[in-house]
Short mmCIF file of C-alpha atoms in Angstrom, two decimals:
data_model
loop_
_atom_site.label_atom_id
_atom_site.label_comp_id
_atom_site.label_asym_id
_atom_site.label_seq_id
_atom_site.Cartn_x
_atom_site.Cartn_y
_atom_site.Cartn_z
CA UNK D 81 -21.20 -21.96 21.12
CA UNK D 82 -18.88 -19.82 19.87
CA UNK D 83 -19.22 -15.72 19.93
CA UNK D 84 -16.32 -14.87 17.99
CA UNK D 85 -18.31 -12.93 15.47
CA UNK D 86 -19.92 -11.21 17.97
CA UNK D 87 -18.40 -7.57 19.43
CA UNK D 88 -19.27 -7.66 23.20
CA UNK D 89 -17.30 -4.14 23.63
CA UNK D 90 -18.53 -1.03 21.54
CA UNK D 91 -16.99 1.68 19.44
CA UNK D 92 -16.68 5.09 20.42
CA UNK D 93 -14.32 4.66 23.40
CA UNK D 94 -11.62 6.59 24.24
CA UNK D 95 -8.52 4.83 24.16
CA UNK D 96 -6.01 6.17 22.06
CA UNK D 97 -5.79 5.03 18.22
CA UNK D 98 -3.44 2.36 18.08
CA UNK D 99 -3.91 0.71 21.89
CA UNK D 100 -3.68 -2.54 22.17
CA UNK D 101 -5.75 -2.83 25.02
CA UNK D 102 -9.07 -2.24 23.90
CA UNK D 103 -7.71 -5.47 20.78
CA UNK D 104 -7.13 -7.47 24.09
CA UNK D 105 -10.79 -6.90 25.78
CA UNK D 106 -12.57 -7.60 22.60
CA UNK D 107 -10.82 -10.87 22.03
CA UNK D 108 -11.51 -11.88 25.70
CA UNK D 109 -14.97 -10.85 25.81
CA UNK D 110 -15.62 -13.15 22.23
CA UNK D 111 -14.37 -15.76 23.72
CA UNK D 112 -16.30 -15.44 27.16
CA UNK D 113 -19.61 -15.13 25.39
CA UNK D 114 -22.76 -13.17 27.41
CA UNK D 115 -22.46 -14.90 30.28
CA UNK D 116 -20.34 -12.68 32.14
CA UNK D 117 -19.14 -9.88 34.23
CA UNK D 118 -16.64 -8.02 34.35
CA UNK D 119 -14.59 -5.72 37.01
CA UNK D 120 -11.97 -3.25 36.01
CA UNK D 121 -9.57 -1.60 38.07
CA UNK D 122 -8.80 2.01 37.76
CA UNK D 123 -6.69 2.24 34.81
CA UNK D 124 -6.65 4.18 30.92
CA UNK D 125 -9.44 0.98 30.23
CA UNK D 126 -11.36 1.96 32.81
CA UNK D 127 -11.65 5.55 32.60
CA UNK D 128 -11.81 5.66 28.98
CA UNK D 129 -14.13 3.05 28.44
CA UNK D 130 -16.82 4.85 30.70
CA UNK D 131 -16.86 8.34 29.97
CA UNK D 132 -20.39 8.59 31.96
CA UNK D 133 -22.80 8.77 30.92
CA UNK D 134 -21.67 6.06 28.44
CA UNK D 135 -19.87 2.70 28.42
CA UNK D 136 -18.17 0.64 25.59
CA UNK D 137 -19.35 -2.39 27.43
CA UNK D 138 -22.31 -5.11 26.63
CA UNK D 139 -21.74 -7.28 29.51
CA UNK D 140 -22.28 -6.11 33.28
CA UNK D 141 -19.35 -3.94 34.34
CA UNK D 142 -18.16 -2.63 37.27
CA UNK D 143 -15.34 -0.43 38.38
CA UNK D 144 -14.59 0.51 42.36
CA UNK D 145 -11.56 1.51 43.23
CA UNK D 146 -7.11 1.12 42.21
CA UNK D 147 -6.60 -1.61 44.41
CA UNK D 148 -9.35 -3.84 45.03
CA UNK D 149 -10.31 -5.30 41.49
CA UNK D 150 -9.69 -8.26 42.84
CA UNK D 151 -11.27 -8.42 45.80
CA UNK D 152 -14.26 -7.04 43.90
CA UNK D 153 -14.63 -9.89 41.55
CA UNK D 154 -13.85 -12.37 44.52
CA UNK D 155 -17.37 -11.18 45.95
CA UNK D 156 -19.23 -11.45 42.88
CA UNK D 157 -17.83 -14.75 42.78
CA UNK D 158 -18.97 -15.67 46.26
CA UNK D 159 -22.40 -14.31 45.76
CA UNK D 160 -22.51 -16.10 42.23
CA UNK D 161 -21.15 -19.21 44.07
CA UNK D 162 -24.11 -18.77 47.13
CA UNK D 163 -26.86 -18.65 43.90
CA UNK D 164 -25.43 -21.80 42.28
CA UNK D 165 -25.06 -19.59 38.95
CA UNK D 166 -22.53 -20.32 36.47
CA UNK D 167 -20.64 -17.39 35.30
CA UNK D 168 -17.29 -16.07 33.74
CA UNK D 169 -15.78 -13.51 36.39
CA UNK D 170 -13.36 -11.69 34.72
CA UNK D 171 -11.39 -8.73 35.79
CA UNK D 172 -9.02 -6.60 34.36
CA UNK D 173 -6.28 -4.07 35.36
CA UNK D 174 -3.52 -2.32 34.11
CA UNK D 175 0.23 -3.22 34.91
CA UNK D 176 -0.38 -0.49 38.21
CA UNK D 177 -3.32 -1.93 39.08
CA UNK D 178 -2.16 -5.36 39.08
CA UNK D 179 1.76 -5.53 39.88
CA UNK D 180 1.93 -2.56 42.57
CA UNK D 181 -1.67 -1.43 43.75
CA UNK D 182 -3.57 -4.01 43.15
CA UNK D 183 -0.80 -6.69 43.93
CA UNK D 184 -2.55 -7.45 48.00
CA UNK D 185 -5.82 -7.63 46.67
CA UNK D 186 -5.35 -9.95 44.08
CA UNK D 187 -2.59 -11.87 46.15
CA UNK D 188 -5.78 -12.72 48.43
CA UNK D 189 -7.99 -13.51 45.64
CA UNK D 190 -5.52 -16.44 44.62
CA UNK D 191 -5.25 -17.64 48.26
CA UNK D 192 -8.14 -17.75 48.73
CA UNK D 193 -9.11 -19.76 45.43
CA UNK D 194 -11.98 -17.78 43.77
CA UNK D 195 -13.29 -19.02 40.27
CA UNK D 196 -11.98 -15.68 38.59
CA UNK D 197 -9.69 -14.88 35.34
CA UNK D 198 -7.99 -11.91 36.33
CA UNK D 199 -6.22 -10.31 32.78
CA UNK D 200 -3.27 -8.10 33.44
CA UNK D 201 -2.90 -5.76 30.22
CA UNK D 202 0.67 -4.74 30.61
CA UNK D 203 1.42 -1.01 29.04
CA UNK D 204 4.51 -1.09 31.41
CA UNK D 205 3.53 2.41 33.39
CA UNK D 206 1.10 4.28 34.74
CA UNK D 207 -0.08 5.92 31.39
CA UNK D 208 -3.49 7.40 32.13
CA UNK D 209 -2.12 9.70 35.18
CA UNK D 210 0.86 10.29 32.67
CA UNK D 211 3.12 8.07 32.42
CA UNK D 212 4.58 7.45 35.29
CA UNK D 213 7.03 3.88 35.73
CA UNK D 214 5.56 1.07 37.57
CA UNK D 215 6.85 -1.99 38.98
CA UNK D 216 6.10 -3.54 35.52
CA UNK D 217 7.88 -0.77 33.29
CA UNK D 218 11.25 -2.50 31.82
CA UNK D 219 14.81 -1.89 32.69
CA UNK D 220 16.31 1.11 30.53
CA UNK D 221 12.32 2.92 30.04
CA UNK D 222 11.86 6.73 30.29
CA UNK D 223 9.26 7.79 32.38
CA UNK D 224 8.37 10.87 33.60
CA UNK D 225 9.41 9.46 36.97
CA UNK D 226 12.12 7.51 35.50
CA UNK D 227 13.79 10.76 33.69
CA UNK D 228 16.77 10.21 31.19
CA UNK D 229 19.68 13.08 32.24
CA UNK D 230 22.96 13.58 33.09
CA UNK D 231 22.60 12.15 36.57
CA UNK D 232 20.61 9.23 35.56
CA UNK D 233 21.39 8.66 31.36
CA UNK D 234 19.50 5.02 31.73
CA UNK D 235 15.80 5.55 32.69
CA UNK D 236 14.72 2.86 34.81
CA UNK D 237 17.23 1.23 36.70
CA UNK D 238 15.64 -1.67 37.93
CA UNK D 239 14.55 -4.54 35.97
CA UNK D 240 10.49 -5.61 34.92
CA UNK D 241 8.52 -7.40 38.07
CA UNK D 242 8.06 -11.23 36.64
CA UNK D 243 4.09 -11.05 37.82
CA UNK D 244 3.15 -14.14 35.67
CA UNK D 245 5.72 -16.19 38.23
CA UNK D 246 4.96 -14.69 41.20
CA UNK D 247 1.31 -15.42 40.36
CA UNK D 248 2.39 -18.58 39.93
CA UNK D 249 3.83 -19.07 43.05
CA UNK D 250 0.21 -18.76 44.76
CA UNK D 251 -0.86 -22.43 42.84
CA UNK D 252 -3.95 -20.82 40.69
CA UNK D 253 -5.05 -23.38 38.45
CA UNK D 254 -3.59 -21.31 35.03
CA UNK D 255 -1.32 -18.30 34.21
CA UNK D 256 0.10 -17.54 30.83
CA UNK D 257 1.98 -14.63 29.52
CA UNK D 258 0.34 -13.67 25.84
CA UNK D 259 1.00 -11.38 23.07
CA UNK D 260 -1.99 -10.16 20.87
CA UNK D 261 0.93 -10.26 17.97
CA UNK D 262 1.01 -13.84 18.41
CA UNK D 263 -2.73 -14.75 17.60
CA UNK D 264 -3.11 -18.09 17.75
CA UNK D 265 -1.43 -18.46 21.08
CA UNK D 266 -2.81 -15.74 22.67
CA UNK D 267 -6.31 -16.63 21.67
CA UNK D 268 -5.87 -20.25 22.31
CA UNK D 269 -4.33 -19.03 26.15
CA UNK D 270 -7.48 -17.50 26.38
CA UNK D 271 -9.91 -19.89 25.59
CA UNK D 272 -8.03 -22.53 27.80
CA UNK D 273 -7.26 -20.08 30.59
CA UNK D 274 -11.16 -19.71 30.24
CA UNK D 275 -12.43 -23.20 30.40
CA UNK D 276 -10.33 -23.82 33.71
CA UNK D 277 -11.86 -23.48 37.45
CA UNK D 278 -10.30 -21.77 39.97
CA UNK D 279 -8.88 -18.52 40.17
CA UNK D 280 -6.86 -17.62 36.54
CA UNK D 281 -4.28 -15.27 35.92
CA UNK D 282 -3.53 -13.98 31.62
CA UNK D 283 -0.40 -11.89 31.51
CA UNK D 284 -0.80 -9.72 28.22
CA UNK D 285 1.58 -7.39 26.53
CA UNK D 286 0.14 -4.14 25.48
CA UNK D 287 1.70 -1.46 23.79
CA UNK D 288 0.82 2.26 24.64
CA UNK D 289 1.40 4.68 21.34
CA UNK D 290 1.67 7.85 24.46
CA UNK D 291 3.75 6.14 26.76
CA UNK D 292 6.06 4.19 24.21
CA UNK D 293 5.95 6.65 21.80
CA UNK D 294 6.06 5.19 18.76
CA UNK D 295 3.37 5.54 15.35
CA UNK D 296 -0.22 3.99 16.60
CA UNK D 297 -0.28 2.03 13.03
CA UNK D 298 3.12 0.34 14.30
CA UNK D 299 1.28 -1.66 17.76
CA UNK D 300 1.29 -5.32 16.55
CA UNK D 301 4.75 -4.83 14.92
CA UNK D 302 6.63 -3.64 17.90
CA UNK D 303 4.17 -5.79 19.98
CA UNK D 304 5.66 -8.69 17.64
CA UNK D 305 9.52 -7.64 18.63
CA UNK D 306 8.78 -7.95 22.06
CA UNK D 307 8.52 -11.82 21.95
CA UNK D 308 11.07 -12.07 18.74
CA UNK D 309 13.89 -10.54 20.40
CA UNK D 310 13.18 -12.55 23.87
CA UNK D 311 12.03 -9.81 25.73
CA UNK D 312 8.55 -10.72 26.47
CA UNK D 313 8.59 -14.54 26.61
CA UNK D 314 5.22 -16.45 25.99
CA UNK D 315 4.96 -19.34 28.47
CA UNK D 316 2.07 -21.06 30.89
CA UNK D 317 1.90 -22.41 34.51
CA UNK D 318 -0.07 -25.15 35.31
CA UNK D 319 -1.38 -25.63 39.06
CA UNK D 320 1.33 -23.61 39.82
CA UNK D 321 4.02 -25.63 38.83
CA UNK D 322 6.57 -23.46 38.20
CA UNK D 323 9.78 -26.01 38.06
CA UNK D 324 7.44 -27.02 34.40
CA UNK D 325 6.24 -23.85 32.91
CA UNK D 326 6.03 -24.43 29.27
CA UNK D 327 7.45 -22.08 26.68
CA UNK D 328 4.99 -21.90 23.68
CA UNK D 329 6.49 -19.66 21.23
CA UNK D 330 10.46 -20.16 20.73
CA UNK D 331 11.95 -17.90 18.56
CA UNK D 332 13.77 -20.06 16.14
CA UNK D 333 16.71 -16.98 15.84
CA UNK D 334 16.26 -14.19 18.32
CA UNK D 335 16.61 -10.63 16.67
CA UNK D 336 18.78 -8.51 18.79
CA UNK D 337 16.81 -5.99 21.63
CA UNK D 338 17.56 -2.91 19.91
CA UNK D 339 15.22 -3.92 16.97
CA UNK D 340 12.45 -3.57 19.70
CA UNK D 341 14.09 -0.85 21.58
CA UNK D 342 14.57 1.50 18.04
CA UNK D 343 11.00 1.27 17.21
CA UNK D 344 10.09 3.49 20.58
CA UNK D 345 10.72 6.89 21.85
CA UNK D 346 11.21 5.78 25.43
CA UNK D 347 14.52 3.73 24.36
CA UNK D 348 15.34 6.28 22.64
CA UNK D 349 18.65 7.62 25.16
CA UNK D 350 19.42 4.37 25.36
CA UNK D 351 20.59 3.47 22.13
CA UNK D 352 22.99 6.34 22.42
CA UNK D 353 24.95 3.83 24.95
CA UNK D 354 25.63 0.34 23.45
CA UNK D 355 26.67 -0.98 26.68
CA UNK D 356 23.23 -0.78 28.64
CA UNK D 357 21.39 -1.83 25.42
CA UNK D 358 24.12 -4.99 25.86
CA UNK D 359 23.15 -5.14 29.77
CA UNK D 360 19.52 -5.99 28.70
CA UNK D 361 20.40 -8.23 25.99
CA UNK D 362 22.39 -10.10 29.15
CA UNK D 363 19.27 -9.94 30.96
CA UNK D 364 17.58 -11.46 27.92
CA UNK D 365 20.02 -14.13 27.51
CA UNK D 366 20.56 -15.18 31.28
CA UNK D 367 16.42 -15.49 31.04
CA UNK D 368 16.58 -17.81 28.31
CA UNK D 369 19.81 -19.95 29.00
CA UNK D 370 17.77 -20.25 32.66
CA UNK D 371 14.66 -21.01 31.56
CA UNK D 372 14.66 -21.41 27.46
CA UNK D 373 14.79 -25.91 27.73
CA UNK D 374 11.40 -25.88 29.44
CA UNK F 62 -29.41 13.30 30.61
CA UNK F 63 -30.27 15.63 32.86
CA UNK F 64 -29.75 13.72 36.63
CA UNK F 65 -27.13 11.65 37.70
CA UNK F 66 -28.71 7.88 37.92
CA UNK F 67 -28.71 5.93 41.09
CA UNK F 68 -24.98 4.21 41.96
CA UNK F 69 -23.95 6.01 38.05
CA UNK F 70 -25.42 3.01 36.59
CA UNK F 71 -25.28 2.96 32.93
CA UNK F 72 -28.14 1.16 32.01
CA UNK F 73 -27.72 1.16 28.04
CA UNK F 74 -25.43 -1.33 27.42
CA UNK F 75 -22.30 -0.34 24.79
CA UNK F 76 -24.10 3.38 24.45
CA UNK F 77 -20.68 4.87 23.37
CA UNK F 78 -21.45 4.55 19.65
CA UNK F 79 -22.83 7.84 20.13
CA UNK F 80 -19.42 9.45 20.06
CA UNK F 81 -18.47 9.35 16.73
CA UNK F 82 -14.86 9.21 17.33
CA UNK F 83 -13.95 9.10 13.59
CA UNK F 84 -13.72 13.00 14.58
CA UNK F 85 -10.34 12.14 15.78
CA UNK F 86 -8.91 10.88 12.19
CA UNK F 87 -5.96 12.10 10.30
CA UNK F 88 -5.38 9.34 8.01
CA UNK F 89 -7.96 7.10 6.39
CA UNK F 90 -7.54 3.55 6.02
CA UNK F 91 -9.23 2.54 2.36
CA UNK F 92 -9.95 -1.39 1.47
CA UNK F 93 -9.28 -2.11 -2.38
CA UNK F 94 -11.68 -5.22 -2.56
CA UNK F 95 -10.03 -6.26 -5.61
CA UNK F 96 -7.10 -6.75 -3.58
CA UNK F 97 -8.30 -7.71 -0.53
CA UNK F 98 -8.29 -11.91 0.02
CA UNK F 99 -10.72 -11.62 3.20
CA UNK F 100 -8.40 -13.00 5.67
CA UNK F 101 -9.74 -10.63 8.14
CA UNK F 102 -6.45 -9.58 10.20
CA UNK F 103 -7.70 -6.20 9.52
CA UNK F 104 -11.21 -7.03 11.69
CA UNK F 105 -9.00 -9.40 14.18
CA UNK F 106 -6.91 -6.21 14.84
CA UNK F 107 -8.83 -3.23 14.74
CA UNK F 108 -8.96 -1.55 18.21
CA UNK F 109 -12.36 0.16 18.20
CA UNK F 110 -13.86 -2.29 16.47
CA UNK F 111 -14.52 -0.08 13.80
CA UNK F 112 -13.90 -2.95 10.99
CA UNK F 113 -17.17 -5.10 10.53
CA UNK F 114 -17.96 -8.29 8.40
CA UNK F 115 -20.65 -7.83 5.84
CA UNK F 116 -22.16 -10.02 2.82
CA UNK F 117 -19.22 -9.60 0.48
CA UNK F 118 -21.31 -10.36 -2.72
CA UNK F 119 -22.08 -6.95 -3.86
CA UNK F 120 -18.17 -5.76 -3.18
CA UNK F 121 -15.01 -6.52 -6.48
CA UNK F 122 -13.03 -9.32 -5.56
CA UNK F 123 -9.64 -10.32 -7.29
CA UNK F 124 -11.62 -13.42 -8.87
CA UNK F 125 -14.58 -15.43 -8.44
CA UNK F 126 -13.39 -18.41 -6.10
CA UNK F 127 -12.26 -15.86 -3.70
CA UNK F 128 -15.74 -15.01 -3.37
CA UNK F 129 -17.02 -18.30 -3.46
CA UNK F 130 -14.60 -19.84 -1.02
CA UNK F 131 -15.37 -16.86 1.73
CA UNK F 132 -18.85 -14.66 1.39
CA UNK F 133 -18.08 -11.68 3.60
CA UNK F 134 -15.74 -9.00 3.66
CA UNK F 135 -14.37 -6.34 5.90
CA UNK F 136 -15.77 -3.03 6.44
CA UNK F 137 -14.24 -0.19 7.66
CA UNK F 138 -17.25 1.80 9.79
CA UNK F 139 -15.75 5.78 9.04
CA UNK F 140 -18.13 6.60 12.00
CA UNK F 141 -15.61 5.38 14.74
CA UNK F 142 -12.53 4.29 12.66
CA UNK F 143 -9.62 6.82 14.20
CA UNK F 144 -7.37 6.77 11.70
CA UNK F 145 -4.51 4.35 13.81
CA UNK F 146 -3.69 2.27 10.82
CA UNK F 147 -3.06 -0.58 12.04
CA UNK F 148 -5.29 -2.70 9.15
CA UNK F 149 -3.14 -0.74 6.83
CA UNK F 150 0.41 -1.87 8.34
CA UNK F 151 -0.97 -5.74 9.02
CA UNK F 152 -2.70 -5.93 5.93
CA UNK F 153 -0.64 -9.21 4.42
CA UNK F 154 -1.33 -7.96 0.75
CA UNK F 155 -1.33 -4.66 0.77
CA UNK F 156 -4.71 -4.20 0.21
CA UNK F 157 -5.58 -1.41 2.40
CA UNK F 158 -4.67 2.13 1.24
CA UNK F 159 -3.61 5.24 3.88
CA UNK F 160 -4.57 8.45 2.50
CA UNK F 161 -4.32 11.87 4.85
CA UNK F 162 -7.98 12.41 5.15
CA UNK F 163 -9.95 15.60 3.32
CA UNK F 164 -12.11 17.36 5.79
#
């Protein structure tokens, strides 16, 4: 049965006009159906999603702590699994929930091979306690711990954490990097990360108006750059078979990085200095001559 | 509510619709149904969800197999819609107008 004309995630929230994130929770929840819970690290989702004493959401819900999402919806699982009930477990947290604080917890939820779909939604920083740069925010990103000066005129220096892969190294059954711009493969990801067993890991690109500073009407467009210019590449992982991840959306002609990086205020020093816009593009290209045949 | 519930349980599921965030808007998103071809990016998109399908036959449509082919349309819900416009920049025909909003 399908509950894509249902809304398992209210109005009202919230999260800021234009974020992607709550786009990315309603299309996971319609394709989950009722039959499901849900755990949610601390994050902008969380928080704003449950001012109390109300709550966007119409399946069971439960938020404990940064770090643990994880291990949270590993127990639920193991108590579902000790009932013999069938049930989606899904949990979500935000790139600092998932790739820094939450990395241990849900490290040992892989390992350990609970029947969970964990969905990273990736705003690249720590945007509800203020933007702050994470171990997901990009090479070249202001941040308000990442500040653009005369000592430092680049942002971040280091490059994005590849999470998908290094989920992938732990053998879950699925992972898949997705892109809400990109409907049909990002829905489809979902469905099929969905109807797999075993612990599940969706790697989702979403843009934060605050934190990215750009126009809330412009989400899906720059969302839509991100894979175009080869920034945010959409593949999936199999068993954890890394050596035949599968690209699924090839862009037929890659649009240069600083059509992506002009559409938000956190580039916004960079473009000032062609040569570390041309050091990403490197980055860009090295990915794809690497990785682009598969 | 007067007493904090047991664990801060929430017991009534997706309560939030009472906060009518459509408070927050600044812009107003406005479907011309003569326009519109009901391909429902707007509703696939919308980040509240704010944009709901409804029984199209009462609403214009540019002509009569458009309306025959697909019976609903979008509508925008100005209780919670926050102005983003996101339907307006995704909408593929331009069928969605973005007015500053009169308060």
């Amino acid at each position: 049965m399908s509950y894509e004309n249902e809304e398992f995630f209210a109005p009202g929230h919230g999260m800021c006009a234009g974020c992607a994130a709550p786009i990315i929770v309603r299309w996971v929840l319609k394709m989950a159906g009722p039959n499901t819970i849900v755990v949610n690290a601390t994050g902008c989702l969380e928080v704003a999603t449950t001012a109390y004493p109300r709550t966007s959401w119409k399946v069971p819900w439960i938020h404990v702590a940064f770090e643990n999402a994880a291990a949270v919806a590993s127990g639920i699982e193991a108590a579902a699994r000790a009932k013999g009930e069938k049930l989606n477990i899904i949990a979500f947290g935000g790139d600092g929930g998932t790739v820094d604080i939450g990395f241990q917890a849900l490290s040992g939820m892989i390992e350990r091979g609970h029947n969970v779909l964990y969905v990273l939604y990736d705003n690249e920083a720590y945007m509800n306690t203020g933007i702050q740069r994470s171990g997901a925010t990009p090479y070249g990103a202001w941040t308000t711990t990442s500040q653009v000066g005369d000592a430092n005129p680049i942002g971040k220096l280091r490059p994005k954490k590849p999470i998908a892969r290094i989920v992938a190294a732990h053998n879950p059954t699925y992972v898949a990097t997705a892109n809400p711009a990109f409907f049909q493969d990002f829905k489809r990801k979902i469905e099929k990360a969905l109807s797999y067993e075993g612990p599940r890991f969706l790697h989702i690109l979403s843009s934060c108006t605050t934190g990215w500073r750009h126009d809330p009407s412009k989400t899906i467009k720059i969302l839509k750059l991100a894979t175009e210019t080869g920034l945010f590449p959409l593949y999936e992982i199999i068993d954890g078979d890394i050596e035949h991840m599968k690209i699924t959306y090839r862009p037929k002609e890659f649009k240069p990085v600083e059509e992506y990086l002009k559409m938000q205020g956190r580039f916004r020093h960079l473009l000032k200095h062609p040569e570390y816009v041309q050091k990403l593009q490197e980055d860009v290209n090295k990915w794809w001559e690497k990785y682009g045949k598969q | 509510m007067d007493m904090i519930t047991r664990g801060a349980i929430i017991p009534d599921a997706g309560n939030s619709v009472e906060n009518k965030t459509g408070s927050w808007r600044v812009f107003k998103p406005i479907i011309h149904y003569e326009k519109c071809i009901r391909c429902f990016i707007c509703w696939q998109y919308c980040p509240e969800p704010a944009i709901y399908k409804k029984d199209g036959s009462e609403y214009p449509a540019k002509n009569d197999a458009i309306k025959k082919r697909i019976t609903e349309v979008p509508v925008i819900d100005y209780d919670y819609c926050k102005g983003c416009g996101i339907c307006y920049e995704e909408c593929p025909v331009n069928a969605i107008e973005f007015v500053k909003e009169e308060k």
